[in-house]
Coordinates of C-alpha atoms in Angstrom, one line a residue:
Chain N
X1 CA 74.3 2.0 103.8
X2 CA 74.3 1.2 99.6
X3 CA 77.3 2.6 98.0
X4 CA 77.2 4.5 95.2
X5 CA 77.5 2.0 92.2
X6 CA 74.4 0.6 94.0
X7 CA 72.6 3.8 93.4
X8 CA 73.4 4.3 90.3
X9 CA 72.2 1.0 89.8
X10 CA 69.1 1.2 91.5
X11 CA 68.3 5.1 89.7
X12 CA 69.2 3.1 86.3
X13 CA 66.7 -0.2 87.0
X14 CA 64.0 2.6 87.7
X15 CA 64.4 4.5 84.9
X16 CA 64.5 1.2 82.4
X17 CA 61.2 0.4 84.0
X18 CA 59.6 3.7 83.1
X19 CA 60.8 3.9 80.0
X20 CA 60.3 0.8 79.0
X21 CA 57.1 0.5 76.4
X22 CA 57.1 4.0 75.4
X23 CA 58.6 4.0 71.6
X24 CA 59.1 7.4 71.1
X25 CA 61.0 9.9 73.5
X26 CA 61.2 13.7 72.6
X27 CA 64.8 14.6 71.7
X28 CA 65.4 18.3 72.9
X29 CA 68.1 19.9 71.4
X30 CA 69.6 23.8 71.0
X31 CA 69.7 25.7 68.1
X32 CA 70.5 29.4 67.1
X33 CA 67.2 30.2 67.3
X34 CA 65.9 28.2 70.4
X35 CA 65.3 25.0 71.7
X36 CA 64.0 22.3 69.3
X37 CA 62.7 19.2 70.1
X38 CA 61.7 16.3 67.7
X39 CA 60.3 12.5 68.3
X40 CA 62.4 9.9 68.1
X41 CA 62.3 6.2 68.2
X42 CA 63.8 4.4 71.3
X43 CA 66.6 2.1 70.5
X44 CA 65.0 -1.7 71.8
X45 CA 67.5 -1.9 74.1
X46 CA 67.9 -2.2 77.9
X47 CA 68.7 0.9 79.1
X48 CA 72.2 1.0 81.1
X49 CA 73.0 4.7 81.3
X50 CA 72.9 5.6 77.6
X51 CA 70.4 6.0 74.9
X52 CA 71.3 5.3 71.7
X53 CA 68.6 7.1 68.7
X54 CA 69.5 6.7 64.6
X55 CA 69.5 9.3 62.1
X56 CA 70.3 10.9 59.3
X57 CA 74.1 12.9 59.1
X58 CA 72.3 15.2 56.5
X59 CA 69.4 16.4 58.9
X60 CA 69.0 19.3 61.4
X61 CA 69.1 17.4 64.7
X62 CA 72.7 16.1 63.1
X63 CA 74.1 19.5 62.5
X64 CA 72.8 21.2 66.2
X65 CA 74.0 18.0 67.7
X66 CA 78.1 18.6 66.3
X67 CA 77.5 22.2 67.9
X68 CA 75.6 21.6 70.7
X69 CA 75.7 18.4 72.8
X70 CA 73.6 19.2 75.6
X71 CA 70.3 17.4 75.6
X72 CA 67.0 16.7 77.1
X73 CA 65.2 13.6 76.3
X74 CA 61.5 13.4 77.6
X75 CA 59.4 10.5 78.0
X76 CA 55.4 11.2 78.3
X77 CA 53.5 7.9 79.1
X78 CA 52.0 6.5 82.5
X79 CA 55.0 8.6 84.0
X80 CA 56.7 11.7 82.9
X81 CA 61.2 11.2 82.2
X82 CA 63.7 14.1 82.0
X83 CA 67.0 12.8 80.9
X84 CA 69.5 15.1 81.1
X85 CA 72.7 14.7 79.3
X86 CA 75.2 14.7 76.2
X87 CA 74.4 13.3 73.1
X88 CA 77.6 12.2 70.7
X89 CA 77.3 11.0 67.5
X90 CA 78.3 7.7 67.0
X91 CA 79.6 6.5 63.4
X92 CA 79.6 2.5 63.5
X93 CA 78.6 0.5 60.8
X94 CA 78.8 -2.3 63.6
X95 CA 76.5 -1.1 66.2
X96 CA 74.0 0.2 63.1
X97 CA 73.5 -3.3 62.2
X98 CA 73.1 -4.8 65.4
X99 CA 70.6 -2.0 66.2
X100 CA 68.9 -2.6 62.5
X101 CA 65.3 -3.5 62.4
X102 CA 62.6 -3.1 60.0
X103 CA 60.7 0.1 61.7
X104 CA 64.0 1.7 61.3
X105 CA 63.8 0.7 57.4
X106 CA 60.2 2.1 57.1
X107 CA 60.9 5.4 59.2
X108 CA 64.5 5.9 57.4
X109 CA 63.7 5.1 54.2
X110 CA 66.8 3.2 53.9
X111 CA 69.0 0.3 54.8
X112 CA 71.0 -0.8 57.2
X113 CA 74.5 0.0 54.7
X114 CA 73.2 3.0 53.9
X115 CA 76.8 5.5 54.5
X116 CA 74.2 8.6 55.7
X117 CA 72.5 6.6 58.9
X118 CA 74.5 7.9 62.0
X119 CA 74.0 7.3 66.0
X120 CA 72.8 9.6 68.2
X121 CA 74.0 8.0 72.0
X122 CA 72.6 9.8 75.0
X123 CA 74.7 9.7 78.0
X124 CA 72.3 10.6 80.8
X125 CA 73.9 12.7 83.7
X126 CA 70.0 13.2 85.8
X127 CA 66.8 11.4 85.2
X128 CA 64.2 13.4 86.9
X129 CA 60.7 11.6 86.7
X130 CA 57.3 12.2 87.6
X131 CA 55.2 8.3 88.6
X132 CA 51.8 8.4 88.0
X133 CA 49.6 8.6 91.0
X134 CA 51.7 9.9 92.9
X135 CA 53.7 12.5 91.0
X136 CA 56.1 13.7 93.8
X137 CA 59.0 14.6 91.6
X138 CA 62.2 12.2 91.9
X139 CA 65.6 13.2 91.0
X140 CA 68.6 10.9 90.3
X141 CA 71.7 11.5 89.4
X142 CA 72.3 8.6 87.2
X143 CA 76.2 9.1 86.3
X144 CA 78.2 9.5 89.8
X145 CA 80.3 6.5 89.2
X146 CA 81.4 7.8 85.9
X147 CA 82.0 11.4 87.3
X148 CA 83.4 10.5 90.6
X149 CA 80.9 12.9 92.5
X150 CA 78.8 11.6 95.2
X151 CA 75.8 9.9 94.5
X152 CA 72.7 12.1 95.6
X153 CA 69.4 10.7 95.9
X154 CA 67.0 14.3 96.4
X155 CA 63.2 13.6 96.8
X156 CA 61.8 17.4 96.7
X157 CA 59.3 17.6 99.0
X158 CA 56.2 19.5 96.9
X159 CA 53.4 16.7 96.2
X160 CA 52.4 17.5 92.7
X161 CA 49.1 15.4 92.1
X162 CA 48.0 15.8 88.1
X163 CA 45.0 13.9 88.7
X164 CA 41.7 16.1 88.7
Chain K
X1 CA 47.6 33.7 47.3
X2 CA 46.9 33.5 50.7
X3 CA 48.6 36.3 53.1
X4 CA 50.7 36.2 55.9
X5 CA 47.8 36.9 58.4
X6 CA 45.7 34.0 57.1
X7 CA 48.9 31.7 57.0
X8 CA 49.2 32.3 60.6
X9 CA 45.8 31.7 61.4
X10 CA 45.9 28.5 59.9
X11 CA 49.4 27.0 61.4
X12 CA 47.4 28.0 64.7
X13 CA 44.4 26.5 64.1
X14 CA 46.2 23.3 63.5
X15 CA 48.3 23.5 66.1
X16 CA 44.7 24.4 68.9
X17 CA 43.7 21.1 67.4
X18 CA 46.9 19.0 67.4
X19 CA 47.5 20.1 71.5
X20 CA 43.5 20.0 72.2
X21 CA 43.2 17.3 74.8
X22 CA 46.6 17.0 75.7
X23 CA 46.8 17.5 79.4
X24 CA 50.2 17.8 79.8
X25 CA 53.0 19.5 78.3
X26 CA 57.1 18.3 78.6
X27 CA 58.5 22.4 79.0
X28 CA 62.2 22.5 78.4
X29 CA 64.3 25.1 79.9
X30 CA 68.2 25.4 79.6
X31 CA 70.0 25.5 83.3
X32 CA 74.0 25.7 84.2
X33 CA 74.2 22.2 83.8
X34 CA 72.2 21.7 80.6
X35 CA 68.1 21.2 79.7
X36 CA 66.0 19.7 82.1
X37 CA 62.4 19.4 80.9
X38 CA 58.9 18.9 83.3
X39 CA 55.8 18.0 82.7
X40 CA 53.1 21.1 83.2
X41 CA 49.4 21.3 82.9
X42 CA 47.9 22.9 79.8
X43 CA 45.8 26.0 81.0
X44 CA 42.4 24.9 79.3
X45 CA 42.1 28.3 76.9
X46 CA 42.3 27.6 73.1
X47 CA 45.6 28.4 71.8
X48 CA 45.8 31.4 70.0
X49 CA 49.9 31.7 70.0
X50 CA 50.7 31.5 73.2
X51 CA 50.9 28.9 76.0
X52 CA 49.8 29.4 79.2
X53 CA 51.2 27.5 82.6
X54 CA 50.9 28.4 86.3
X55 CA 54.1 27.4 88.8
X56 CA 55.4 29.0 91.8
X57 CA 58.4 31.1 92.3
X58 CA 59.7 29.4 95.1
X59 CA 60.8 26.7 91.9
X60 CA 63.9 26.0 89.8
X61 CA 61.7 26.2 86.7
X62 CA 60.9 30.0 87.4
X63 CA 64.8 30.9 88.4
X64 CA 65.8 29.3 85.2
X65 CA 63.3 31.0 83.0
X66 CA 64.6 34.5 84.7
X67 CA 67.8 33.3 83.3
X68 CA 66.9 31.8 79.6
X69 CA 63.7 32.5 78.5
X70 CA 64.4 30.3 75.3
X71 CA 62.1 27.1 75.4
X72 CA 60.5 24.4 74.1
X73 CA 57.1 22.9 74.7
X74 CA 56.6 19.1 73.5
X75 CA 53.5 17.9 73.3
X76 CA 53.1 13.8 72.7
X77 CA 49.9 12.4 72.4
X78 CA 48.5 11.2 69.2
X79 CA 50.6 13.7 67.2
X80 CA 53.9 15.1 68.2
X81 CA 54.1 18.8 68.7
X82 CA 57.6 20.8 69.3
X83 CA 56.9 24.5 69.9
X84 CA 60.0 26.5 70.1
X85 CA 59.5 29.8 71.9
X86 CA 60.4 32.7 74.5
X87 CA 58.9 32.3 78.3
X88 CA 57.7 35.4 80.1
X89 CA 57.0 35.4 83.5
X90 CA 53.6 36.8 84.2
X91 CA 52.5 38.5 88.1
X92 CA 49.4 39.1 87.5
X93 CA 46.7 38.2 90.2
X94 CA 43.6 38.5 87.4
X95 CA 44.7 36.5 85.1
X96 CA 45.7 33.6 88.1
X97 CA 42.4 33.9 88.9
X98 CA 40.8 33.7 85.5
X99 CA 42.7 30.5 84.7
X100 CA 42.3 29.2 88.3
X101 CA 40.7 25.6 89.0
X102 CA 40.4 22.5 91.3
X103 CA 42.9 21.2 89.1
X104 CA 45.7 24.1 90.3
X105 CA 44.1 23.6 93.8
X106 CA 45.3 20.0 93.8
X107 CA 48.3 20.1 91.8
X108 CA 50.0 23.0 93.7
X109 CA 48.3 22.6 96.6
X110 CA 47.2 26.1 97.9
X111 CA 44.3 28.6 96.6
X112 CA 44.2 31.4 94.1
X113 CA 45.4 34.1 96.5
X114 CA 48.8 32.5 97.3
X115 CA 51.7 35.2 96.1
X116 CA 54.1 32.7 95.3
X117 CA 52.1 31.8 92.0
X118 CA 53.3 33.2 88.9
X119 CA 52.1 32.6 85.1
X120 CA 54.5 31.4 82.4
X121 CA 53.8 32.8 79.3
X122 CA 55.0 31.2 76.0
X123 CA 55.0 33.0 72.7
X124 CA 55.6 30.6 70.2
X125 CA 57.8 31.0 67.3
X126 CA 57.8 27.9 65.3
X127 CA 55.5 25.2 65.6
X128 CA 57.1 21.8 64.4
X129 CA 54.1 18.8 64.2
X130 CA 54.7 14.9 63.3
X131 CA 51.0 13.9 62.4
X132 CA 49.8 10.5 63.4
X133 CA 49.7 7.9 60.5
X134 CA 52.0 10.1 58.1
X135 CA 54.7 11.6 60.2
X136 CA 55.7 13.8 57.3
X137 CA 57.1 16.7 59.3
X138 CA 55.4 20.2 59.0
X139 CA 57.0 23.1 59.9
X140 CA 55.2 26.5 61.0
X141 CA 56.5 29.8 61.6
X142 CA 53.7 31.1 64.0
X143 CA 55.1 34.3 65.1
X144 CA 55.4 36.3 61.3
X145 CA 53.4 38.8 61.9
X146 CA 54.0 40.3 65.0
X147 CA 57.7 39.9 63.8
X148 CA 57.0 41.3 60.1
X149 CA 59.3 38.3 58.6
X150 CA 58.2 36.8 55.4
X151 CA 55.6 34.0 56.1
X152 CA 56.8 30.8 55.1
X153 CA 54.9 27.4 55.5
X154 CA 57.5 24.3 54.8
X155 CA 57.2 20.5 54.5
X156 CA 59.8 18.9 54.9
X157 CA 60.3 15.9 52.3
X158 CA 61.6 13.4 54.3
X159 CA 58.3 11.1 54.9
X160 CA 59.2 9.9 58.4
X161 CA 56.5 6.8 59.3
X162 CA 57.2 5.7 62.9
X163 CA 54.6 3.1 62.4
X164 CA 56.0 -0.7 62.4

C-alpha cells in the first residue's frame, strides 16, 4: 500500500518525463472575452509540482493572470499534458537570474535586470495526460500532500486510440 | 481599402493553412475546479470559421460545455494557433455521418449509429497565430461579420523569436 507523498511522487516523475523535451507548453488563461491561450517557453527545470514561465508585467497574459489565476497548461508532443492549476506571479530578481539564459534574451528582447520581466509559476493541482500508443486517458491529482485530500489515482476506463 | 468581408476571408484562409495537417487539437473548457484541456481530432473539412469535433455525451467534456460554452482551441505544430471561441453542441445524426471515418471508429470505439455521439461545434472569434521562424504574434478577429463589429487586423509589436 504507497502512501500518498509516494503518489504524488510517482504522478510528478511521470509528468517530468512527458514533458520533458517539449519547449513550448500552451498557457491557457481567462479573459473577459474568453479563454486565451498563448505558447510559452518551458522553464529548463526539473519539474517538481510547479512550472515556472517569464514574461513581460506590461503584456496581456500579465494583466488576466492578476485577475484570473486559474490555468491550463497543455503539452502536445509524443503525448498529450493537461495541467491544471494556479498561476502567481512571481517578482524575484533572484530566481530571474538563476532562470536567465540566452533564448530568454532573444525571445524577450531584454536582459536579465530588466525591471519589466516577471514570473509566471504554475502550481499544478491535476495532470491529466494522454501516452502515445496507447492513449487511455490518465488522471493524477498531483497536489494532495499540499491540500491534505486523499491521493486519487483514476484510470477512466474508455480506450481512446488516435492512431488511424 | 479592403472590406471587412475580404479581411475575414483572409484571417481564415491563413488560419485553414496554419491548422492544415494538424491532427490534433488541445480544447480547453472551464470546469468547477478550473480549465482542463484534451486533446481532440480535427474533423478533416477545411476550416471555414468553425471547428468541428465528435465526443460522446456520456463525457465530462460535453457536461462542461452544457455549462461554459467559452473555449479555446490550441493548435501546436509548426505554428502555434489559439482560437478563442463559443462551443455548441450539435445532435445531428447527418452531419455524424458526413464526418464519420475509421478514424472515429477506432478512437471512440463504436459505429456511426451510436446515440451517445454528439458534434462540438466551435465558432471562432479571434484567431491568435505565432508563425514559425518569426513568432511575431498576429491577431485576427474572425467572427466581424456575422457580429457587424468593425474589422480590425492587429500585429502586435513585440517580435517574440522562440528560436535559440
Amino acid at each position: 500500500m504507497k502512501n500518498t507523498d509516494e503518489l504524488d511522487q510517482e504522478a510528478i516523475e511521470t509528468v517530468r518525463k512527458l514533458i520533458k523535451g517539449i519547449d513550448i507548453a500552451m498557457l491557457t488563461s481567462v479573459t473577459e472575452q474568453g479563454l486565451v491561450s498563448r505558447p510559452m517557453k518551458t522553464q529548463e527545470v526539473e519539474f517538481d509540482g510547479d512550472l515556472w514561465f517569464m514574461t513581460m508585467k506590461d503584456t496581456n497574459v500579465y494583466d488576466e493572470l492578476v485577475h484570473y489565476p486559474n490555468v491550463n497548461v497543455a503539452y502536445a508532443g509524443k503525448s498529450y499534458v493537461s495541467i491544471r492549476g494556479k498561476a502567481e506571479l512571481v517578482d524575484s530578481r533572484d530566481k530571474i537570474k538563476e532562470f536567465w539564459n540566452i533564448a530568454y534574451e532573444k525571445m524577450l528582447k531584454t536582459t536579465s535586470d530588466d525591471p519589466n520581466l516577471i514570473l509566471i509559476k504554475v502550481k499544478a493541482d491535476t495532470a491529466e495526460y494522454w501516452e502515445m500508443g496507447n492513449w487511455t486517458k490518465v488522471v493524477k491529482e498531483l497536489m494532495n500532500k499540499l491540500t491534505g485530500k486523499q491521493s486519487e489515482e483514476s484510470d477512466i476506463n474508455r480506450v481512446v486510440d488516435l492512431n488511424n
